Coordinates of N, CA and C in Angstrom, one line a residue:
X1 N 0.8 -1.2 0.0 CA 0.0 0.0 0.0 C 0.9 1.3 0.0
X2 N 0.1 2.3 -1.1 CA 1.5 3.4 -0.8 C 1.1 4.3 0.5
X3 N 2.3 5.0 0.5 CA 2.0 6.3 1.5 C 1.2 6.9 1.4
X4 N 0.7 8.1 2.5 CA -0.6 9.2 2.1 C 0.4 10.4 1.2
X5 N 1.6 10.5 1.2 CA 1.9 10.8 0.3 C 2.3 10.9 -1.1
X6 N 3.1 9.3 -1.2 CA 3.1 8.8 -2.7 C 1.7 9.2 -3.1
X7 N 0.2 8.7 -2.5 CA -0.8 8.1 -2.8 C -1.7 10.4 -3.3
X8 N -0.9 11.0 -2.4 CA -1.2 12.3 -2.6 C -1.2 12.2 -3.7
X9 N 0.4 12.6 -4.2 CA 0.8 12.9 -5.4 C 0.4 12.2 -6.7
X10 N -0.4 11.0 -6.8 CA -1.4 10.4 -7.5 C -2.8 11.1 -7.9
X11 N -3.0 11.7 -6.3 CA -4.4 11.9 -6.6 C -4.3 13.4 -7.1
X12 N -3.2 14.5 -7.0 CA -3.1 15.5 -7.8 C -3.4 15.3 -8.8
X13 N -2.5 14.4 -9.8 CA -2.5 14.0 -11.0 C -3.8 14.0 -11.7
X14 N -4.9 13.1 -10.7 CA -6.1 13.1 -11.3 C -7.4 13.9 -10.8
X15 N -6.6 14.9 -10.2 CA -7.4 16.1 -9.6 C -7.1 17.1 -11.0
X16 N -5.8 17.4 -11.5 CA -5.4 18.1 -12.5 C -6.2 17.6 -13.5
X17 N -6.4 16.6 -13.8 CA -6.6 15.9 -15.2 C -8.2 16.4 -15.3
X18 N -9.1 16.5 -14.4 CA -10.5 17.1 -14.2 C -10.2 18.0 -14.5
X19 N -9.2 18.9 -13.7 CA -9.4 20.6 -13.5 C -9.0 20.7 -15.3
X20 N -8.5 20.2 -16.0 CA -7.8 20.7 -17.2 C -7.7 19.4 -18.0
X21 N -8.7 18.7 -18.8 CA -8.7 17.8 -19.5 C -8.0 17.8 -20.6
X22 N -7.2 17.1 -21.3 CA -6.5 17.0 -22.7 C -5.6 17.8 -21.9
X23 N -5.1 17.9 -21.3 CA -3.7 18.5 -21.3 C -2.4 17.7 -20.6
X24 N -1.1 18.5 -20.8 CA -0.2 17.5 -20.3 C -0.4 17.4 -19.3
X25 N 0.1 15.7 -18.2 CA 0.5 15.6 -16.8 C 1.6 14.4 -17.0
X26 N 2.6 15.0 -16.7 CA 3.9 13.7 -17.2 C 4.6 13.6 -15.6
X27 N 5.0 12.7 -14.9 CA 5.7 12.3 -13.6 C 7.2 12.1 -13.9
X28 N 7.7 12.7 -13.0 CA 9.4 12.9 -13.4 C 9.7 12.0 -12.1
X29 N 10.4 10.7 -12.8 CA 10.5 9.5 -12.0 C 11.2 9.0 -10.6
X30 N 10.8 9.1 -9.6 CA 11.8 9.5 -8.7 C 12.8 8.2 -8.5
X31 N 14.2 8.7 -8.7 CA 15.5 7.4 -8.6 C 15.4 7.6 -7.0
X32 N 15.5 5.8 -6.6 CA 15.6 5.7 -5.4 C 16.8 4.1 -5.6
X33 N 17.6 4.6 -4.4 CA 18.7 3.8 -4.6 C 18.6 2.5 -3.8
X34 N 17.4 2.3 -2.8 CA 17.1 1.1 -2.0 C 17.4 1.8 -0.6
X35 N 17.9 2.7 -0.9 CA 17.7 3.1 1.0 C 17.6 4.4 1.2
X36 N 17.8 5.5 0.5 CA 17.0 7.3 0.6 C 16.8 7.4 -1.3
X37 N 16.6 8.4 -1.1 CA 15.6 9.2 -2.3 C 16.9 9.9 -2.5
X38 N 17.7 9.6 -3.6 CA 19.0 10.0 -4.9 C 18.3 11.3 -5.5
X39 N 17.0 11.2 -5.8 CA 16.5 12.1 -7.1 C 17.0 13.8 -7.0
X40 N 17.8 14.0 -8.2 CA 17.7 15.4 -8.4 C 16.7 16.1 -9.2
X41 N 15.5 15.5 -9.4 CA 14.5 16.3 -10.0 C 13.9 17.1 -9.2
X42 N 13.6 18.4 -10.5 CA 13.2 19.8 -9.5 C 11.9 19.5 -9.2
X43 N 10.9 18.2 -9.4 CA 9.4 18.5 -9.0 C 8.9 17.1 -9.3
X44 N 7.9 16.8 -9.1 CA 7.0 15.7 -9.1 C 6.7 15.5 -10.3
X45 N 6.1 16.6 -10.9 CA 5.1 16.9 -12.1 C 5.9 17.8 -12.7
X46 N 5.5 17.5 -14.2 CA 5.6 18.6 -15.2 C 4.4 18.3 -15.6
X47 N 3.4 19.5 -15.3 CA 1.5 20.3 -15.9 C 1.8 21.2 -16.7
X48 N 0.7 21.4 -17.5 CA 0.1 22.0 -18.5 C -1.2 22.3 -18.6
X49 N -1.8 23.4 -18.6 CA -2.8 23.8 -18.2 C -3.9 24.6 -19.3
X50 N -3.1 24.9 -20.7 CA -3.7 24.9 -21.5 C -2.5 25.8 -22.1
X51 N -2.1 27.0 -21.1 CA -1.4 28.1 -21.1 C 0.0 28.2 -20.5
X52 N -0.3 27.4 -19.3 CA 1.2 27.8 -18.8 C 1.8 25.9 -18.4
X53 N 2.8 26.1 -18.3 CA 3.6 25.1 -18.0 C 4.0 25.2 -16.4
X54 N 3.7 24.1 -15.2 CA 3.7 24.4 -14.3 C 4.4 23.4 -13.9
X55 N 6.0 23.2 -13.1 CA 6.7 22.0 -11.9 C 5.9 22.3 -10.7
X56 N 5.4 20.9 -10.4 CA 4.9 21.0 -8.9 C 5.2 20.2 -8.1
X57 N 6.2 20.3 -7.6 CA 6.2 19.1 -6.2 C 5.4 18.9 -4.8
X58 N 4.8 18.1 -5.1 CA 3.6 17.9 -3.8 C 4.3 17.2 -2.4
X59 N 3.8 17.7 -1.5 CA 4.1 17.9 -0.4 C 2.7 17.4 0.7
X60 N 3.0 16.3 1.7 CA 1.8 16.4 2.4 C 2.5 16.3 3.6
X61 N 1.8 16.9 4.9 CA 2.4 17.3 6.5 C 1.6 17.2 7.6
X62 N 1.7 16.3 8.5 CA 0.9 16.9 9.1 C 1.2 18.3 10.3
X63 N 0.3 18.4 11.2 CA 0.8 19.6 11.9 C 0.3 21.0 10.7
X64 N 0.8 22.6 11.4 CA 0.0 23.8 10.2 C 1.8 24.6 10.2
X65 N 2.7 23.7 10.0 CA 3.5 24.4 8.8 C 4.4 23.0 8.6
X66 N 5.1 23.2 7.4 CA 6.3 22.3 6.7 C 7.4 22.9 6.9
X67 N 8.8 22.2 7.0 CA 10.0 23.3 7.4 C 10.6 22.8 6.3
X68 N 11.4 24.0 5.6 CA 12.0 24.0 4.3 C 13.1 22.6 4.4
X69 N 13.4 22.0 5.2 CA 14.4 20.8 5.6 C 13.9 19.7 4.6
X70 N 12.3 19.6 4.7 CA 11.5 18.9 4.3 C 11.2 18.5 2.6
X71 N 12.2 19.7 2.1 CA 11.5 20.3 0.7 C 12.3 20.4 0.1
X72 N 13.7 19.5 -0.3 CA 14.8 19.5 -0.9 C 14.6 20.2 -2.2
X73 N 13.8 20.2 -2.7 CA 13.4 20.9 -4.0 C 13.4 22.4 -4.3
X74 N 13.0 22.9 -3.1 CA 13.2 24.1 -2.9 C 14.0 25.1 -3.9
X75 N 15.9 24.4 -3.4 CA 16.5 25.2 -4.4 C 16.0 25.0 -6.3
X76 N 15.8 23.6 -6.1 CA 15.5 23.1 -7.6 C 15.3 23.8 -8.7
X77 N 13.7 24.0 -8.2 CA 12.7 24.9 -8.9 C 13.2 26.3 -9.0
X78 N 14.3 26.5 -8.6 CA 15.2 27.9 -8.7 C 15.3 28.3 -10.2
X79 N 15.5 27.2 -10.9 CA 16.0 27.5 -12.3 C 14.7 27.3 -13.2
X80 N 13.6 26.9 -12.6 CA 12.1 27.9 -13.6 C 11.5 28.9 -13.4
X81 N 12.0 29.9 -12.0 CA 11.3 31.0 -12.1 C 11.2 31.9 -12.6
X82 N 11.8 32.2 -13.6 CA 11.6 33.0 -14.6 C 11.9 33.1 -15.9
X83 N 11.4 32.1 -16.4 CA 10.5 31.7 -17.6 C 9.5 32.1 -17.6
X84 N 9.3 32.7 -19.1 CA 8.0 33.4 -19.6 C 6.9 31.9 -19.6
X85 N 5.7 32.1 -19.2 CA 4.6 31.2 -19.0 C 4.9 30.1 -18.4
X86 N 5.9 29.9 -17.5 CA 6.3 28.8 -16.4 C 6.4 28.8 -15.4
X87 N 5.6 28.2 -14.7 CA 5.1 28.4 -13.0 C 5.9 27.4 -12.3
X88 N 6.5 27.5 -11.0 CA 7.2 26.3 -10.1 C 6.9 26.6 -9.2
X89 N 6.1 25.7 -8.1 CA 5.9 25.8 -6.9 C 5.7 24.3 -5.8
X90 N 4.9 24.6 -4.8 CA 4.6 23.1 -4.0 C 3.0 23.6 -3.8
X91 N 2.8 21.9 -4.1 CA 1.4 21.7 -3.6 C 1.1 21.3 -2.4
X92 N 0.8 21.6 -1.5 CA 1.1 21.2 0.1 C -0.1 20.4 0.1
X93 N -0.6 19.2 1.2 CA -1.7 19.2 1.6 C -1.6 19.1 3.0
X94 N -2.0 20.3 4.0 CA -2.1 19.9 5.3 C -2.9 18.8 6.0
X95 N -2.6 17.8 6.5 CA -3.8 16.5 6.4 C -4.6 16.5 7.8
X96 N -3.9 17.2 8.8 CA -4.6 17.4 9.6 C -5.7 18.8 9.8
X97 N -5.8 19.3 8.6 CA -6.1 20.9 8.8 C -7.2 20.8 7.6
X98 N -7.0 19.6 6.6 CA -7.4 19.5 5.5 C -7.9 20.8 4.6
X99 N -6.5 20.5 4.0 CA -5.9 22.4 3.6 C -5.1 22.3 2.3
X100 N -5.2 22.4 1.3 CA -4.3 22.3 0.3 C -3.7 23.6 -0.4
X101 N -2.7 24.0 -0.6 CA -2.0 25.1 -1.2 C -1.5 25.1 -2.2
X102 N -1.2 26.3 -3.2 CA 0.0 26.2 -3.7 C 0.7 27.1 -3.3
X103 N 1.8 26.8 -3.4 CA 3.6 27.8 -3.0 C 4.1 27.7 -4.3
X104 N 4.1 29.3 -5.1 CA 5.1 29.5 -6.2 C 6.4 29.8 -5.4
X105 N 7.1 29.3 -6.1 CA 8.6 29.4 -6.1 C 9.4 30.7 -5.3
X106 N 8.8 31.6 -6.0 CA 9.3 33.0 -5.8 C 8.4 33.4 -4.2
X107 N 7.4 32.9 -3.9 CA 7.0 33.0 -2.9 C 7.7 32.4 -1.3
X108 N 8.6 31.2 -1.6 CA 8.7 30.3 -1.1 C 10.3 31.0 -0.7
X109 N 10.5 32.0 -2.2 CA 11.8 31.8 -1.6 C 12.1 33.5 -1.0
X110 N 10.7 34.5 -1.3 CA 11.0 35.5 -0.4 C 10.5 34.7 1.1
X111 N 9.6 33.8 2.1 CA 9.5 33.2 3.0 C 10.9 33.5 3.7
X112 N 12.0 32.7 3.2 CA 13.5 32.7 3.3 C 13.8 33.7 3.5
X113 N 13.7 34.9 2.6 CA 14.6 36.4 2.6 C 13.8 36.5 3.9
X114 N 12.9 36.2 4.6 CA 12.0 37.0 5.4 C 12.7 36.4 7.0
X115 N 13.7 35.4 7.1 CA 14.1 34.9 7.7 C 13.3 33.1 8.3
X116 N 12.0 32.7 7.3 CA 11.3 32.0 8.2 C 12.0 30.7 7.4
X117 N 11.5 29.5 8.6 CA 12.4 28.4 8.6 C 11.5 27.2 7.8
X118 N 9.8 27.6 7.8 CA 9.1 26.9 7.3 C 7.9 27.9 6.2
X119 N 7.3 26.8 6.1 CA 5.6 27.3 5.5 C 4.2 27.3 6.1
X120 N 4.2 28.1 6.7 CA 2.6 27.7 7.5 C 1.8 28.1 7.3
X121 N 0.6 27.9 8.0 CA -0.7 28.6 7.4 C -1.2 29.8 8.1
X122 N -0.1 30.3 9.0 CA -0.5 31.5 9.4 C 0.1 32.5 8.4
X123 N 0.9 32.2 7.1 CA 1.2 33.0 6.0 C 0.3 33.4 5.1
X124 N -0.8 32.3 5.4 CA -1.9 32.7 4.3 C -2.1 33.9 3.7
X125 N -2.6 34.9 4.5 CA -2.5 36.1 4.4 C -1.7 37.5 4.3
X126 N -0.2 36.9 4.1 CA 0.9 37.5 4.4 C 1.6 37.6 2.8
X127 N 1.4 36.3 2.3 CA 2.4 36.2 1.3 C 1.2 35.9 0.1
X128 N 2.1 35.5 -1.2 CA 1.1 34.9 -2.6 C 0.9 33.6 -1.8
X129 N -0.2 33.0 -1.5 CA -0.7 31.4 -1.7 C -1.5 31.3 -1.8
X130 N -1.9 30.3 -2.7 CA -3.1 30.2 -3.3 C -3.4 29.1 -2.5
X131 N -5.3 29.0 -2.2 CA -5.9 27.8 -2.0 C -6.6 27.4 -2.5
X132 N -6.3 26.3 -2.8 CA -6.6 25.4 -3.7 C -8.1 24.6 -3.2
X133 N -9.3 25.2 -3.8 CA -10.6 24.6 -3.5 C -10.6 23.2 -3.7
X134 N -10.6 22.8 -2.4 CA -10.7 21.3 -2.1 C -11.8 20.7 -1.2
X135 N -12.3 18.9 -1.4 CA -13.6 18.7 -0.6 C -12.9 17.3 0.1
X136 N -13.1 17.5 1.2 CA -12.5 16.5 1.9 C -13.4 14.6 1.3
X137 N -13.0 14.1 0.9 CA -13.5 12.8 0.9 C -13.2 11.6 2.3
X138 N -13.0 10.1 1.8 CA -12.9 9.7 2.9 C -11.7 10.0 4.2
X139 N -10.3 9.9 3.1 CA -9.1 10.2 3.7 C -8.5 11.4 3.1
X140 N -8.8 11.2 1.9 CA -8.2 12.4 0.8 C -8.8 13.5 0.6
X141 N -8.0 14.5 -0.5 CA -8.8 15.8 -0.3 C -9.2 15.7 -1.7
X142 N -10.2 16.0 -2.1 CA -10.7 16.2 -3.8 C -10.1 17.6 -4.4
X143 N -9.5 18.1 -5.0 CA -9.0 19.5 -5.3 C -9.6 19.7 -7.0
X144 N -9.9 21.2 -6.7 CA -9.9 22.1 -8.4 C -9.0 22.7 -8.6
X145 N -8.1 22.7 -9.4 CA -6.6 23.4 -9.7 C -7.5 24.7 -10.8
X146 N -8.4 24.7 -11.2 CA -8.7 25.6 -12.4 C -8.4 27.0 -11.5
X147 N -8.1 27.6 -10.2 CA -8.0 28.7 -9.8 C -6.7 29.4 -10.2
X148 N -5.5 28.2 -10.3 CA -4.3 28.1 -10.8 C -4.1 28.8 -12.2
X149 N -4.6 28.8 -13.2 CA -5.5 29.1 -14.2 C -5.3 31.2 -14.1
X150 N -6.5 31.7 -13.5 CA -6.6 32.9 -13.3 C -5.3 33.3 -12.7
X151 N -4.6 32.6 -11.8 CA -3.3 33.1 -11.1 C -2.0 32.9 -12.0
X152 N -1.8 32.2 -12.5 CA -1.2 32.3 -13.5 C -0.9 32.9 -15.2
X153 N -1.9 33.4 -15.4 CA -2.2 34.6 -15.9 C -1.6 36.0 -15.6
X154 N -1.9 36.3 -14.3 CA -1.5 37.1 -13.7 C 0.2 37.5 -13.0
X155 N 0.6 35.8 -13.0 CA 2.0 35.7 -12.1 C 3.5 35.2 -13.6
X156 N 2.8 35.1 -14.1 CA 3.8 33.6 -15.1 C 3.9 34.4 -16.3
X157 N 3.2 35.4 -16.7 CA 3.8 36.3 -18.1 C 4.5 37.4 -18.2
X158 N 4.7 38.0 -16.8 CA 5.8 38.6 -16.3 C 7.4 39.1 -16.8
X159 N 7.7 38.0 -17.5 CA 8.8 38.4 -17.9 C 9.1 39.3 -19.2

């Protein structure tokens, strides 16, 4: 049986695939050597949303923050933030709070300039994060990524 995480990052996939039909969702394969996680990949996902091209590495926690320790990827995603129509961030799902986010990149990494050590949900209102309208089902969370859509629009043509 997988994790509630592997098992997350599955159910993104076919949370996206609703929010945005016919479009790309390709999984960038995680190398595991038999005893920790090798992978230098910047993200879980490479999406496509009709418009923008989005890396997302999904993230699930319990507790109401994740601490950057957590999130090796972090620097990764460094090298898509600014690309014209290319979005990088984390999809968090808080599982005790049943809370799903996303964290763009550039968001993630002023957090840092700001001195803080994690991501919590008391940034909600402080920084860019988007929430991601979700319905809790039995264990999991159902999510619409189409909000992703209007924010990106707005965040990702920038250059």
């Amino acid at each position: 049986m997988l994790n509630k995480g592997k098992a997350f990052e599955n159910i993104v996939r076919q949370d996206w695939k609703k929010s945005f039909p016919g479009t790309l969702v390709f999984r960038l394969k995680d190398q595991m050597n038999g005893f920790k996680e090798t992978s230098q990949n910047p993200s879980d996902w490479i999406m496509f949303n009709g418009k923008h091209l989005f890396f997302i590495e999904c993230k699930s926690h319990k507790g109401s923050s994740i601490p950057f320790a957590a999130m090796p990827q972090y620097e990764r995603l460094f090298a898509y933030k600014n690309l014209k129509n290319v979005c990088a961030g984390f999809v968090i799902w808080f599982l005790e709070k049943d809370l799903v986010i996303y964290v763009p990149i550039q968001t993630a990494e002023q957090i840092v300039k700001d001195g803080e050590k994690s991501i919590g949900l008391r940034m909600l209102d402080k920084y860019d994060i988007v929430k991601i309208p979700s319905v809790k089902k039995r264990v999991f969370m159902e999510s619409n990524y189409k909000i992703l859509e209007e924010w990106a629009d707005k965040h990702c043509n920038n250059i």
